[in-house]
Structure formats: C-alpha cells, structure tokens
Amino acid sequence: MSATPTEAFDVVIVGGAAVGSAAAYFLASDPGFRGRVLVLERDPSYRDSATARSAASIRHQFSTPGNIRLSMFGTRFLREAAERLAVDGEAPAIGFREGGYLFLASAAGLPVLQANHRTQRAEGADVALLSPAALASRFPWLATGDLAGGSLGLSGEGWLDAFALMQGLRRKAQSLGVVYRAVAASGLRREGRRVVGVELADGAFVAAGTVINAAGTGAAALARSAGIELPVRAKKRCVFHFRSPARLPGCPLVIDPSGLYFRPEGEGYICGIAPGPDEDPDSDDFEVPLAWWEDRLWPALAARVPGFEAARLLSAWAGHYDMNLLDHNLILGAHPALDGLLFANGFSGHGLQQAPAVGRALAELVVHGGFRTLDLAEFGWARVLEGRPLRELNVV
Ligand SMILES: Cc1cc2nc3c(=O)[nH]c(=O)nc-3n(C[C@H](O)[C@H](O)[C@H](O)COP(=O)(O)OP(=O)(O)OC[C@H]3O[C@@H](n4cnc5c(N)ncnc54)[C@H](O)[C@@H]3O)c2cc1C
C-alpha cells in the first residue's frame, strides 16, 4: 500500500522526450484547453532516449503522403521554433540547418525514386530529380559512375540539435503550467474498457482523464500492462562520427543505394548503415559494433566520395528505434477496445521530425476528440488490427 495520496490530472503523458514534450507543449498552448497536464519521465537526463541519440535530421522525401505532410509541418515548426518556444525572451538554439537530403539511385532503384518524386511533388515538397551529369556538376566530390539519378531536397530538409529542441519544448510546456515528474510509470490501471490512471514505480497512483503513451521503446511494456499488444520493438542503430580532410561544399545528407548515409556534423561528419534483416534482433544494449567502421562504412564512404579515403573515426554511439514491425510507421490515437488512452509510438527512425505534428495531433484528439489540422487517421490502430500495412519505402 502506498502512503502517497492519489492525485488527479486531466492528461498524464508517459515519456517526456520529443514526442511527450511536444504533446505537452501543444496541449498547454491550446486556447481551448484548461486542464492540468502531468508528464512522467523516468530519466530526466534523457541519456538513453532515442531523441538524445538520434541523427536529428528531417526530410520530406518519404513514399507515404502522410509522412511527407507530417515532416512538412515539422519544417514549419522548426523555422518558427525560436519564436514559439521562447521563455522570458530566451529562445532555444535548435541550430536548424536546411542542408537538404540527397537520395541516390542505381538503375534498379530509379523507378522507385521517380515514383516517390511524383508523390512528394504532389504534396508540395521542394525536391528535384537530378541526372548523373547534373549530380556530377553540382557535387564534384561525388562518384557518380554507377548511378542512374538522384533526388535532392532544395529547401525544408536538413538537421538540427535534437536535444535543444526537446529541452525547448519541455521548458516552454513547463512555463505554461505543465508539471514534469522524474519517476517511471510501472503500469496502467484499467477499469473495464477504460484506462483510469497510471501506477508509479514509487508506489503512488495518478488518476487521469486521458493517458498518452509517449514512452518510445518503453511503449510496448506500458501497453501490455493494459492488455494491449503493441507491435513495437527496440532495434539498435549506430551513428559513427568521423573527420576527413576532404572538403565537400554544399554536402547534403546523402543516402546511398548501399544503405549508407552521411551528413556534415560540426567540423566533421556522421554516418550510419542499416543492419541486414538477419542481424537486427530486438535489443536493449548500447554496444557499438566498431568493426563496422572498418568493414562496411569506410569502404562504402570511400566508394561514394573518394576524398573519404582519408577519413578517421572519432567516436560512435548506439540508440534504439521504436520499430513498428508491421509497416515502419507511426501508430497514433486510441485503440478501439480502450477509452482514455492515446498512443504515439512505433516511429521507426523518423519520430524526431514528426514530433511537432504528432504533438499537435495528440492535443487535437484530447481537446476536440478528433483531428483538426492534418487528418492522420491512416496512422491509427485500424490498419494494425486488420494486418493492412501502410508501408513506408524510404526507411533510413
Ligand atoms: C540512432 C538513431 C538515429 C535517428 N535518427 C533520426 C533522424 O535523423 N530523424 C528523425 O526524425 N528521427 C530519428 N530517429 C528516431 C527518433 O529519435 C525517435 O523516433 C524519436 O526521438 C522518438 O521520440 P519519443 O519521444 O517517442 O521517444 P524517446 O526519445 O525514446 O523518449 C521516450 C521517453 O520515455 C521515457 N520512458 C519510457 N518508458 C517510461 C516509463 N515507463 N515511465 C516513464 N518514462 C518512460 C524514456 O526515459 C524516454 O525519455 C533516430 C533514432 C535513433 C536511435
């Protein structure tokens, strides 16, 4: 039995990183919302969160129209973040740099690149298809001999300081009255088909009108405590930071047909590569397979940019995608068997850029009971329960 008396909040958000804090910010700044919001965050250092360990990049080059719309709102938000998130005249320095993404394609990959390009243009994305000759002239440092084309984001895409964005959202939410508490949620309390609150690791219970599951890789365990099987698992992804004497003017975030990506970071670069399907188990460790640098990354980097022959590894880190096993896309909103619980999970490696739009959507679901700006119904539970994947082809 706990000695702590029961408290009650209108909304309790489990997980206070990018998505949880975006939801808190949009709720607290919604003029139609007068409720009290509590954010439960088990680790306020955010050391192991995906947000803190991400490659912190944003693109409009997806194959799913909904993902393009989510990121296009993300760009608008990032451009206005200093103004929106300022507290007492102090604005977060999120360092948004619109350096663009460049997706490269071999002959085999060209039809998909072209089909995605049509989808992206129809959504208003500022992207251009480039021939190998145009690629060589625009990026003389790039090896183009094996390429059939590329797709370049001309504006709106780039990278930022993810930690600064998250802290900016958190600080602004707090300034608007949101309460953050450093404690783990141990489970959800359910009465019939309603989630009525959250059990805390310190033995206390918090009653909630609505609970939002923004627990990243902790989301499946939280859902299971309410009897719901969320098809989201933690999958390790590693980022390698390197230096090179090569000068790459105008270097965007480059996605190579081999699965390699790289982009500028400070004075150097970061890069990574997706593991093969047979070497991607569920994971909760943070060990980096350092041999990948020598065996996979360096050769692939030097093949695409000959100047990277002299690259030198500086450091590396691991983090975890909250991978949606069905279709690599977000699961957003209520489960049809439960009231009082909203999900925002399964971002599968593109959740940082989606956090502003998803935070806004969650606030709309709480305040209005439905979407008001972007209709995100296609990301709901229906497709999961019916086994009808909304498959995203451009997973990095
Ligand atoms: C290596 C890597 C590279 C990435 N690159 C990009 C990129 O370039 N662009 C992009 O858009 N996305 C990228 N992502 C994905 C992106 O980082 C995530 O999708 C996004 O940060 C998810 O945010 P979140 O708030 O949902 O989850 P998280 O950041 O994981 O936060 C979840 C929070 O919930 C807390 N929590 C969990 N369980 C509990 C509990 N029971 N009680 C209390 N608190 C709890 C955790 O402590 C954590 O702080 C990358 C991810 C990784 C790992």
Tab-separated table of C-alpha atoms and ligand atoms in Angstrom:
chain	number	residue	atom	x	y	z
A	1	MET	CA	0.000	0.000	0.000
A	2	SER	CA	1.250	3.454	-0.817
A	3	ALA	CA	1.308	6.292	1.673
A	4	THR	CA	1.127	8.784	-1.194
A	5	PRO	CA	-2.403	10.121	-1.697
A	6	THR	CA	-3.995	9.759	-5.116
A	7	GLU	CA	-3.597	12.768	-7.372
A	8	ALA	CA	-5.623	13.550	-10.461
A	9	PHE	CA	-4.655	15.229	-13.733
A	10	ASP	CA	-6.698	15.757	-16.876
A	11	VAL	CA	-3.862	14.387	-19.004
A	12	VAL	CA	-0.907	12.237	-17.941
A	13	ILE	CA	1.836	11.768	-20.537
A	14	VAL	CA	4.224	8.848	-20.041
A	15	GLY	CA	7.605	9.763	-21.568
A	16	GLY	CA	8.852	13.335	-21.690
A	17	ALA	CA	11.256	13.343	-24.640
A	18	ALA	CA	10.491	14.828	-28.078
A	19	VAL	CA	7.012	13.371	-28.563
A	20	GLY	CA	5.800	13.629	-24.962
A	21	SER	CA	7.074	17.173	-24.611
A	22	ALA	CA	5.611	18.209	-27.977
A	23	ALA	CA	2.206	16.882	-26.855
A	24	ALA	CA	2.581	18.739	-23.543
A	25	TYR	CA	3.504	21.981	-25.329
A	26	PHE	CA	0.628	21.828	-27.831
A	27	LEU	CA	-1.897	20.958	-25.111
A	28	ALA	CA	-0.760	23.737	-22.812
A	29	SER	CA	-0.775	26.318	-25.603
A	30	ASP	CA	-4.223	25.329	-26.962
A	31	PRO	CA	-6.637	28.152	-26.091
A	32	GLY	CA	-9.489	25.611	-25.856
A	33	PHE	CA	-7.749	23.564	-23.164
A	34	ARG	CA	-7.933	24.456	-19.490
A	35	GLY	CA	-6.861	21.116	-17.984
A	36	ARG	CA	-3.863	20.087	-15.878
A	37	VAL	CA	-1.080	18.100	-17.554
A	38	LEU	CA	1.497	15.843	-15.878
A	39	VAL	CA	4.498	14.387	-17.720
A	40	LEU	CA	6.134	11.311	-16.194
A	41	GLU	CA	9.766	10.908	-17.252
A	42	ARG	CA	11.842	8.150	-15.673
A	43	ASP	CA	15.190	9.695	-16.711
A	44	PRO	CA	15.329	13.492	-16.901
A	45	SER	CA	18.915	13.261	-18.215
A	46	TYR	CA	17.359	11.632	-21.326
A	47	ARG	CA	20.672	9.800	-21.759
A	48	ASP	CA	19.237	6.671	-23.362
A	49	SER	CA	16.257	8.215	-25.166
A	50	ALA	CA	16.069	7.933	-28.945
A	51	THR	CA	15.659	11.696	-29.059
A	52	ALA	CA	19.081	12.292	-27.482
A	53	ARG	CA	20.759	9.606	-29.610
A	54	SER	CA	19.187	10.407	-32.948
A	55	ALA	CA	20.824	11.657	-36.127
A	56	ALA	CA	18.455	14.637	-35.749
A	57	SER	CA	17.549	15.094	-39.387
A	58	ILE	CA	14.347	15.974	-41.216
A	59	ARG	CA	13.301	15.145	-44.755
A	60	HIS	CA	10.251	15.417	-46.978
A	61	GLN	CA	11.384	12.512	-49.131
A	62	PHE	CA	9.070	9.728	-47.978
A	63	SER	CA	6.908	7.402	-50.041
A	64	THR	CA	3.837	7.781	-47.783
A	65	PRO	CA	1.947	11.083	-48.343
A	66	GLY	CA	1.065	11.242	-44.640
A	67	ASN	CA	4.734	11.117	-43.661
A	68	ILE	CA	5.508	13.937	-46.101
A	69	ARG	CA	2.770	16.085	-44.538
A	70	LEU	CA	3.988	15.339	-41.001
A	71	SER	CA	7.525	16.417	-41.875
A	72	MET	CA	6.425	19.487	-43.817
A	73	PHE	CA	4.679	20.723	-40.700
A	74	GLY	CA	7.843	19.779	-38.790
A	75	THR	CA	9.860	22.118	-41.004
A	76	ARG	CA	7.428	24.988	-40.486
A	77	PHE	CA	7.601	24.417	-36.750
A	78	LEU	CA	11.416	24.304	-36.707
A	79	ARG	CA	11.620	27.551	-38.655
A	80	GLU	CA	9.403	29.219	-36.039
A	81	ALA	CA	10.760	27.349	-33.008
A	82	ALA	CA	12.811	30.215	-31.600
A	83	GLU	CA	9.737	32.423	-31.518
A	84	ARG	CA	7.231	29.755	-30.418
A	85	LEU	CA	9.386	28.278	-27.674
A	86	ALA	CA	10.958	31.418	-26.193
A	87	VAL	CA	10.522	31.737	-22.434
A	88	ASP	CA	11.076	35.156	-20.844
A	89	GLY	CA	12.649	36.334	-24.091
A	90	GLU	CA	15.135	33.440	-24.151
A	91	ALA	CA	14.848	31.256	-27.268
A	92	PRO	CA	16.247	27.720	-27.639
A	93	ALA	CA	19.128	27.456	-30.124
A	94	ILE	CA	17.983	24.478	-32.177
A	95	GLY	CA	20.520	25.114	-34.961
A	96	PHE	CA	18.203	24.093	-37.812
A	97	ARG	CA	20.286	23.914	-40.974
A	98	GLU	CA	18.427	23.320	-44.238
A	99	GLY	CA	21.192	21.313	-45.875
A	100	GLY	CA	18.828	19.011	-47.828
A	101	TYR	CA	18.716	15.246	-48.391
A	102	LEU	CA	20.112	13.590	-51.497
A	103	PHE	CA	18.709	10.129	-52.284
A	104	LEU	CA	20.915	8.358	-54.833
A	105	ALA	CA	19.645	5.575	-57.092
A	106	SER	CA	21.179	2.869	-59.244
A	107	ALA	CA	19.342	1.803	-62.410
A	108	ALA	CA	17.414	-0.760	-60.351
A	109	GLY	CA	16.290	1.881	-57.848
A	110	LEU	CA	15.406	4.618	-60.336
A	111	PRO	CA	11.712	3.730	-60.906
A	112	VAL	CA	11.033	3.887	-57.138
A	113	LEU	CA	12.914	7.208	-56.877
A	114	GLN	CA	10.817	8.600	-59.724
A	115	ALA	CA	7.533	7.322	-58.258
A	116	ASN	CA	8.412	8.798	-54.851
A	117	HIS	CA	9.335	12.066	-56.545
A	118	ARG	CA	5.865	12.312	-58.102
A	119	THR	CA	4.247	11.662	-54.696
A	120	GLN	CA	6.481	14.242	-52.998
A	121	ARG	CA	5.832	16.914	-55.646
A	122	ALA	CA	2.082	16.293	-55.406
A	123	GLU	CA	2.386	17.069	-51.670
A	124	GLY	CA	4.237	20.310	-52.405
A	125	ALA	CA	7.739	19.162	-51.430
A	126	ASP	CA	10.569	21.242	-52.903
A	127	VAL	CA	12.524	18.372	-54.483
A	128	ALA	CA	14.350	17.959	-57.801
A	129	LEU	CA	15.387	14.893	-59.787
A	130	LEU	CA	18.986	15.105	-60.998
A	131	SER	CA	20.663	13.116	-63.775
A	132	PRO	CA	24.127	11.630	-63.151
A	133	ALA	CA	25.621	14.538	-65.151
A	134	ALA	CA	23.730	17.092	-63.040
A	135	LEU	CA	24.841	15.295	-59.871
A	136	ALA	CA	28.486	15.368	-61.007
A	137	SER	CA	28.337	19.046	-61.826
A	138	ARG	CA	26.571	20.062	-58.594
A	139	PHE	CA	28.615	17.753	-56.321
A	140	PRO	CA	32.031	17.312	-57.998
A	141	TRP	CA	33.263	15.349	-54.948
A	142	LEU	CA	30.711	12.553	-55.558
A	143	ALA	CA	31.446	9.347	-57.513
A	144	THR	CA	28.520	9.031	-59.955
A	145	GLY	CA	29.701	6.297	-62.367
A	146	ASP	CA	27.279	3.650	-61.046
A	147	LEU	CA	24.310	5.992	-60.522
A	148	ALA	CA	21.176	6.456	-62.628
A	149	GLY	CA	19.963	9.559	-60.786
A	150	GLY	CA	19.348	11.339	-57.515
A	151	SER	CA	16.613	13.245	-55.733
A	152	LEU	CA	17.631	16.418	-53.915
A	153	GLY	CA	15.641	18.404	-51.366
A	154	LEU	CA	16.072	22.052	-52.302
A	155	SER	CA	14.568	23.518	-49.140
A	156	GLY	CA	12.885	22.414	-45.933
A	157	GLU	CA	15.083	19.369	-45.276
A	158	GLY	CA	18.154	19.284	-43.057
A	159	TRP	CA	19.298	18.719	-39.496
A	160	LEU	CA	19.166	20.294	-36.072
A	161	ASP	CA	20.083	19.935	-32.417
A	162	ALA	CA	17.500	17.384	-31.241
A	163	PHE	CA	18.325	17.794	-27.572
A	164	ALA	CA	17.878	21.567	-27.768
A	165	LEU	CA	14.505	21.130	-29.489
A	166	MET	CA	13.318	18.691	-26.828
A	167	GLN	CA	14.501	20.909	-23.976
A	168	GLY	CA	12.882	23.903	-25.665
A	169	LEU	CA	9.540	22.093	-25.864
A	170	ARG	CA	9.859	20.941	-22.258
A	171	ARG	CA	10.809	24.349	-20.905
A	172	LYS	CA	8.000	26.077	-22.801
A	173	ALA	CA	5.463	23.487	-21.631
A	174	GLN	CA	6.604	23.990	-18.042
A	175	SER	CA	6.304	27.755	-18.404
A	176	LEU	CA	2.688	27.198	-19.485
A	177	GLY	CA	1.925	25.157	-16.350
A	178	VAL	CA	2.753	21.553	-17.309
A	179	VAL	CA	4.186	19.548	-14.399
A	180	TYR	CA	7.151	17.197	-15.041
A	181	ARG	CA	7.908	14.454	-12.542
A	182	ALA	CA	11.034	12.281	-12.544
A	183	VAL	CA	9.514	8.854	-11.956
A	184	ALA	CA	8.823	5.725	-14.003
A	185	ALA	CA	5.312	4.581	-14.814
A	186	SER	CA	5.132	0.942	-13.753
A	187	GLY	CA	1.803	0.269	-15.449
A	188	LEU	CA	-1.619	1.485	-16.463
A	189	ARG	CA	-4.697	0.945	-14.283
A	190	ARG	CA	-7.680	-0.250	-16.270
A	191	GLU	CA	-11.315	-0.493	-15.167
A	192	GLY	CA	-13.376	-2.321	-17.783
A	193	ARG	CA	-12.648	-0.677	-21.139
A	194	ARG	CA	-11.304	2.499	-19.549
A	195	VAL	CA	-7.746	3.398	-18.555
A	196	VAL	CA	-8.222	5.436	-15.383
A	197	GLY	CA	-4.655	6.346	-14.491
A	198	VAL	CA	-1.032	5.379	-14.072
A	199	GLU	CA	0.721	3.334	-11.369
A	200	LEU	CA	4.112	4.778	-10.480
A	201	ALA	CA	7.327	2.971	-9.598
A	202	ASP	CA	7.360	4.747	-6.215
A	203	GLY	CA	4.051	3.069	-5.324
A	204	ALA	CA	1.831	6.097	-5.959
A	205	PHE	CA	-1.122	6.256	-8.345
A	206	VAL	CA	-2.114	9.201	-10.540
A	207	ALA	CA	-5.663	9.328	-11.858
A	208	ALA	CA	-6.009	10.638	-15.416
A	209	GLY	CA	-8.802	11.694	-17.733
A	210	THR	CA	-6.541	10.722	-20.628
A	211	VAL	CA	-3.184	8.943	-20.648
A	212	ILE	CA	-0.793	9.457	-23.577
A	213	ASN	CA	1.711	6.705	-24.271
A	214	ALA	CA	4.844	8.555	-25.487
A	215	ALA	CA	7.253	6.069	-23.940
A	216	GLY	CA	9.345	5.300	-27.045
A	217	THR	CA	10.880	1.838	-26.694
A	218	GLY	CA	9.086	1.536	-23.332
A	219	ALA	CA	5.696	1.834	-25.049
A	220	ALA	CA	5.029	-1.869	-25.637
A	221	ALA	CA	5.511	-2.740	-21.958
A	222	LEU	CA	3.182	0.067	-20.934
A	223	ALA	CA	0.545	-1.062	-23.446
A	224	ARG	CA	0.881	-4.671	-22.248
A	225	SER	CA	0.036	-3.570	-18.703
A	226	ALA	CA	-3.390	-2.559	-20.073
A	227	GLY	CA	-3.752	-5.807	-22.018
A	228	ILE	CA	-2.820	-4.384	-25.433
A	229	GLU	CA	-0.173	-5.931	-27.683
A	230	LEU	CA	1.652	-3.076	-29.421
A	231	PRO	CA	3.798	-4.450	-32.298
A	232	VAL	CA	6.747	-2.184	-31.483
A	233	ARG	CA	10.226	-3.455	-30.593
A	234	ALA	CA	13.567	-1.788	-29.823
A	235	LYS	CA	16.071	-2.154	-32.675
A	236	LYS	CA	19.632	-0.913	-32.272
A	237	ARG	CA	21.020	1.670	-34.704
A	238	CYS	CA	24.541	3.131	-34.512
A	239	VAL	CA	25.903	6.513	-35.525
A	240	PHE	CA	29.602	6.997	-36.367
A	241	HIS	CA	31.286	10.399	-36.143
A	242	PHE	CA	34.333	10.940	-38.348
A	243	ARG	CA	36.746	13.563	-39.647
A	244	SER	CA	38.061	13.948	-43.154
A	245	PRO	CA	40.415	16.439	-44.788
A	246	ALA	CA	38.151	16.315	-47.878
A	247	ARG	CA	36.110	19.489	-48.488
A	248	LEU	CA	32.565	18.771	-49.657
A	249	PRO	CA	30.921	22.110	-50.485
A	250	GLY	CA	27.109	22.013	-50.245
A	251	CYS	CA	27.141	18.476	-48.801
A	252	PRO	CA	23.556	17.417	-48.018
A	253	LEU	CA	22.525	14.317	-46.068
A	254	VAL	CA	23.354	11.664	-48.650
A	255	ILE	CA	21.502	8.337	-48.819
A	256	ASP	CA	23.480	5.805	-50.822
A	257	PRO	CA	21.917	2.817	-52.627
A	258	SER	CA	24.089	0.594	-50.368
A	259	GLY	CA	22.089	1.734	-47.307
A	260	LEU	CA	24.872	4.040	-46.116
A	261	TYR	CA	24.010	7.599	-45.100
A	262	PHE	CA	26.284	10.501	-44.180
A	263	ARG	CA	25.980	14.210	-43.493
A	264	PRO	CA	28.104	17.078	-42.140
A	265	GLU	CA	28.203	17.498	-38.352
A	266	GLY	CA	30.239	20.363	-36.927
A	267	GLU	CA	33.762	20.177	-38.335
A	268	GLY	CA	33.288	16.544	-39.366
A	269	TYR	CA	30.562	14.149	-40.497
A	270	ILE	CA	28.259	11.484	-39.110
A	271	CYS	CA	27.253	8.309	-40.889
A	272	GLY	CA	25.461	5.018	-40.386
A	273	ILE	CA	24.162	1.983	-42.225
A	274	ALA	CA	21.112	-0.180	-41.644
A	275	PRO	CA	21.782	-3.749	-40.462
A	276	GLY	CA	20.643	-6.606	-42.674
A	277	PRO	CA	17.318	-8.281	-41.776
A	278	ASP	CA	19.188	-11.286	-40.305
A	279	GLU	CA	21.305	-9.154	-37.963
A	280	ASP	CA	18.601	-6.988	-36.440
A	281	PRO	CA	17.363	-8.669	-33.227
A	282	ASP	CA	15.374	-6.897	-30.525
A	283	SER	CA	17.965	-5.086	-28.430
A	284	ASP	CA	18.390	-3.231	-25.181
A	285	ASP	CA	22.178	-2.829	-25.188
A	286	PHE	CA	24.207	0.160	-26.313
A	287	GLU	CA	27.266	-1.668	-27.615
A	288	VAL	CA	28.594	-0.348	-30.933
A	289	PRO	CA	29.937	-2.941	-33.414
A	290	LEU	CA	33.101	-0.931	-34.031
A	291	ALA	CA	34.309	-3.370	-36.698
A	292	TRP	CA	31.533	-1.968	-38.914
A	293	TRP	CA	33.619	1.177	-39.415
A	294	GLU	CA	36.497	-0.714	-40.983
A	295	ASP	CA	34.455	-3.447	-42.704
A	296	ARG	CA	31.402	-1.604	-44.021
A	297	LEU	CA	31.280	2.132	-43.500
A	298	TRP	CA	34.711	3.298	-44.531
A	299	PRO	CA	34.741	1.256	-47.793
A	300	ALA	CA	31.235	2.465	-48.684
A	301	LEU	CA	32.136	6.088	-47.845
A	302	ALA	CA	35.330	5.989	-49.929
A	303	ALA	CA	33.495	4.357	-52.838
A	304	ARG	CA	30.950	7.200	-52.929
A	305	VAL	CA	33.310	10.077	-52.011
A	306	PRO	CA	36.914	9.319	-52.996
A	307	GLY	CA	38.060	12.108	-50.641
A	308	PHE	CA	36.807	9.986	-47.715
A	309	GLU	CA	39.688	7.559	-48.304
A	310	ALA	CA	41.476	9.550	-45.572
A	311	ALA	CA	38.528	9.536	-43.133
A	312	ARG	CA	39.260	8.937	-39.442
A	313	LEU	CA	36.733	7.651	-36.896
A	314	LEU	CA	36.314	9.979	-33.896
A	315	SER	CA	33.528	8.366	-31.871
A	316	ALA	CA	30.363	6.313	-32.194
A	317	TRP	CA	27.158	5.730	-30.254
A	318	ALA	CA	24.154	3.405	-30.292
A	319	GLY	CA	20.472	4.155	-29.802
A	320	HIS	CA	17.201	2.334	-30.424
A	321	TYR	CA	14.455	2.808	-32.959
A	322	ASP	CA	10.954	2.060	-31.641
A	323	MET	CA	10.332	-0.108	-34.676
A	324	ASN	CA	6.772	-0.834	-35.793
A	325	LEU	CA	7.128	-4.414	-37.023
A	326	LEU	CA	4.047	-4.174	-39.257
A	327	ASP	CA	4.991	-1.310	-41.550
A	328	HIS	CA	7.681	1.018	-40.106
A	329	ASN	CA	5.143	3.747	-39.469
A	330	LEU	CA	3.692	5.593	-36.526
A	331	ILE	CA	0.737	4.177	-34.557
A	332	LEU	CA	-1.344	7.160	-33.453
A	333	GLY	CA	-4.520	7.564	-31.420
A	334	ALA	CA	-6.896	5.345	-29.461
A	335	HIS	CA	-7.188	1.551	-29.564
A	336	PRO	CA	-10.800	0.568	-30.353
A	337	ALA	CA	-11.005	-1.670	-27.245
A	338	LEU	CA	-9.909	1.043	-24.808
A	339	ASP	CA	-11.003	4.514	-23.715
A	340	GLY	CA	-8.785	7.054	-22.007
A	341	LEU	CA	-5.502	6.030	-23.659
A	342	LEU	CA	-3.832	7.564	-26.728
A	343	PHE	CA	-0.797	6.035	-28.444
A	344	ALA	CA	2.046	7.794	-30.297
A	345	ASN	CA	4.533	5.001	-30.883
A	346	GLY	CA	6.384	2.960	-33.485
A	347	PHE	CA	8.120	5.900	-35.208
A	348	SER	CA	10.712	3.509	-36.677
A	349	GLY	CA	13.501	6.067	-37.050
A	350	HIS	CA	11.583	9.162	-38.170
A	351	GLY	CA	9.991	10.362	-34.946
A	352	LEU	CA	12.055	13.397	-34.161
A	353	GLN	CA	10.910	15.239	-37.278
A	354	GLN	CA	7.325	14.055	-36.693
A	355	ALA	CA	7.208	15.141	-33.046
A	356	PRO	CA	5.765	18.643	-33.671
A	357	ALA	CA	2.942	17.417	-35.936
A	358	VAL	CA	2.193	14.422	-33.716
A	359	GLY	CA	2.243	16.569	-30.586
A	360	ARG	CA	-0.272	18.894	-32.221
A	361	ALA	CA	-2.408	15.925	-33.336
A	362	LEU	CA	-2.456	14.462	-29.813
A	363	ALA	CA	-3.582	17.819	-28.424
A	364	GLU	CA	-6.382	17.917	-31.019
A	365	LEU	CA	-7.511	14.406	-30.046
A	366	VAL	CA	-7.640	15.407	-26.371
A	367	VAL	CA	-9.272	18.815	-26.838
A	368	HIS	CA	-11.597	18.154	-29.795
A	369	GLY	CA	-11.891	14.367	-29.881
A	370	GLY	CA	-10.641	14.343	-33.495
A	371	PHE	CA	-8.031	15.714	-35.904
A	372	ARG	CA	-8.452	19.382	-36.798
A	373	THR	CA	-5.468	20.277	-38.993
A	374	LEU	CA	-3.859	17.192	-40.560
A	375	ASP	CA	-6.102	14.135	-40.889
A	376	LEU	CA	-3.845	11.376	-39.573
A	377	ALA	CA	-6.481	8.625	-39.402
A	378	GLU	CA	-4.421	6.381	-41.707
A	379	PHE	CA	-1.822	6.082	-38.906
A	380	GLY	CA	-4.425	4.693	-36.483
A	381	TRP	CA	-4.830	1.238	-34.954
A	382	ALA	CA	-7.283	0.011	-37.631
A	383	ARG	CA	-4.558	-0.993	-40.083
A	384	VAL	CA	-2.601	-2.730	-37.318
A	385	LEU	CA	-5.565	-4.797	-36.159
A	386	GLU	CA	-6.558	-5.641	-39.732
A	387	GLY	CA	-2.955	-6.528	-40.703
A	388	ARG	CA	-3.101	-3.923	-43.501
A	389	PRO	CA	0.374	-2.330	-43.615
A	390	LEU	CA	0.801	1.325	-44.588
A	391	ARG	CA	4.277	0.551	-45.794
A	392	GLU	CA	6.930	3.282	-45.911
A	393	LEU	CA	9.554	2.502	-48.566
A	394	ASN	CA	12.090	5.176	-47.604
A	395	VAL	CA	13.250	3.861	-44.212
A	396	VAL	CA	16.751	5.006	-43.339
B	1	LIG	C1	20.444	6.268	-33.997
B	1	LIG	C2	19.128	6.949	-34.262
B	1	LIG	C3	19.020	7.878	-35.295
B	1	LIG	C4	17.812	8.537	-35.530
B	1	LIG	N1	17.754	9.488	-36.489
B	1	LIG	C5	16.611	10.178	-36.677
B	1	LIG	C6	16.555	11.240	-37.613
B	1	LIG	O1	17.545	11.583	-38.258
B	1	LIG	N2	15.378	11.891	-37.775
B	1	LIG	C7	14.267	11.554	-37.068
B	1	LIG	O2	13.210	12.156	-37.270
B	1	LIG	N3	14.282	10.554	-36.166
B	1	LIG	C8	15.431	9.875	-35.947
B	1	LIG	N4	15.479	8.866	-35.044
B	1	LIG	C9	14.247	8.478	-34.376
B	1	LIG	C10	13.873	9.462	-33.305
B	1	LIG	O3	14.991	9.710	-32.483
B	1	LIG	C11	12.713	8.907	-32.477
B	1	LIG	O4	11.684	8.447	-33.343
B	1	LIG	C12	12.117	9.981	-31.594
B	1	LIG	O5	13.136	10.622	-30.857
B	1	LIG	C13	11.109	9.339	-30.663
B	1	LIG	O6	10.796	10.246	-29.640
B	1	LIG	P1	9.949	9.727	-28.414
B	1	LIG	O7	9.739	10.892	-27.522
B	1	LIG	O8	8.763	8.983	-28.913
B	1	LIG	O9	10.860	8.590	-27.746
B	1	LIG	P2	12.193	8.694	-26.880
B	1	LIG	O10	13.065	9.796	-27.316
B	1	LIG	O11	12.789	7.326	-26.837
B	1	LIG	O12	11.643	9.042	-25.458
B	1	LIG	C14	10.865	8.157	-24.696
B	1	LIG	C15	10.984	8.631	-23.268
B	1	LIG	O13	10.089	7.875	-22.476
B	1	LIG	C16	10.714	7.593	-21.232
B	1	LIG	N5	10.054	6.400	-20.697
B	1	LIG	C17	9.970	5.174	-21.270
B	1	LIG	N6	9.251	4.352	-20.506
B	1	LIG	C18	8.862	5.067	-19.432
B	1	LIG	C19	8.089	4.763	-18.275
B	1	LIG	N7	7.577	3.534	-18.094
B	1	LIG	N8	7.891	5.732	-17.366
B	1	LIG	C20	8.411	6.989	-17.535
B	1	LIG	N9	9.158	7.321	-18.599
B	1	LIG	C21	9.370	6.380	-19.544
B	1	LIG	C22	12.176	7.373	-21.596
B	1	LIG	O14	13.027	7.588	-20.480
B	1	LIG	C23	12.388	8.409	-22.699
B	1	LIG	O15	12.904	9.637	-22.213
B	1	LIG	C24	16.669	8.216	-34.753
B	1	LIG	C25	16.776	7.284	-33.716
B	1	LIG	C26	17.995	6.667	-33.455
B	1	LIG	C27	18.081	5.686	-32.327
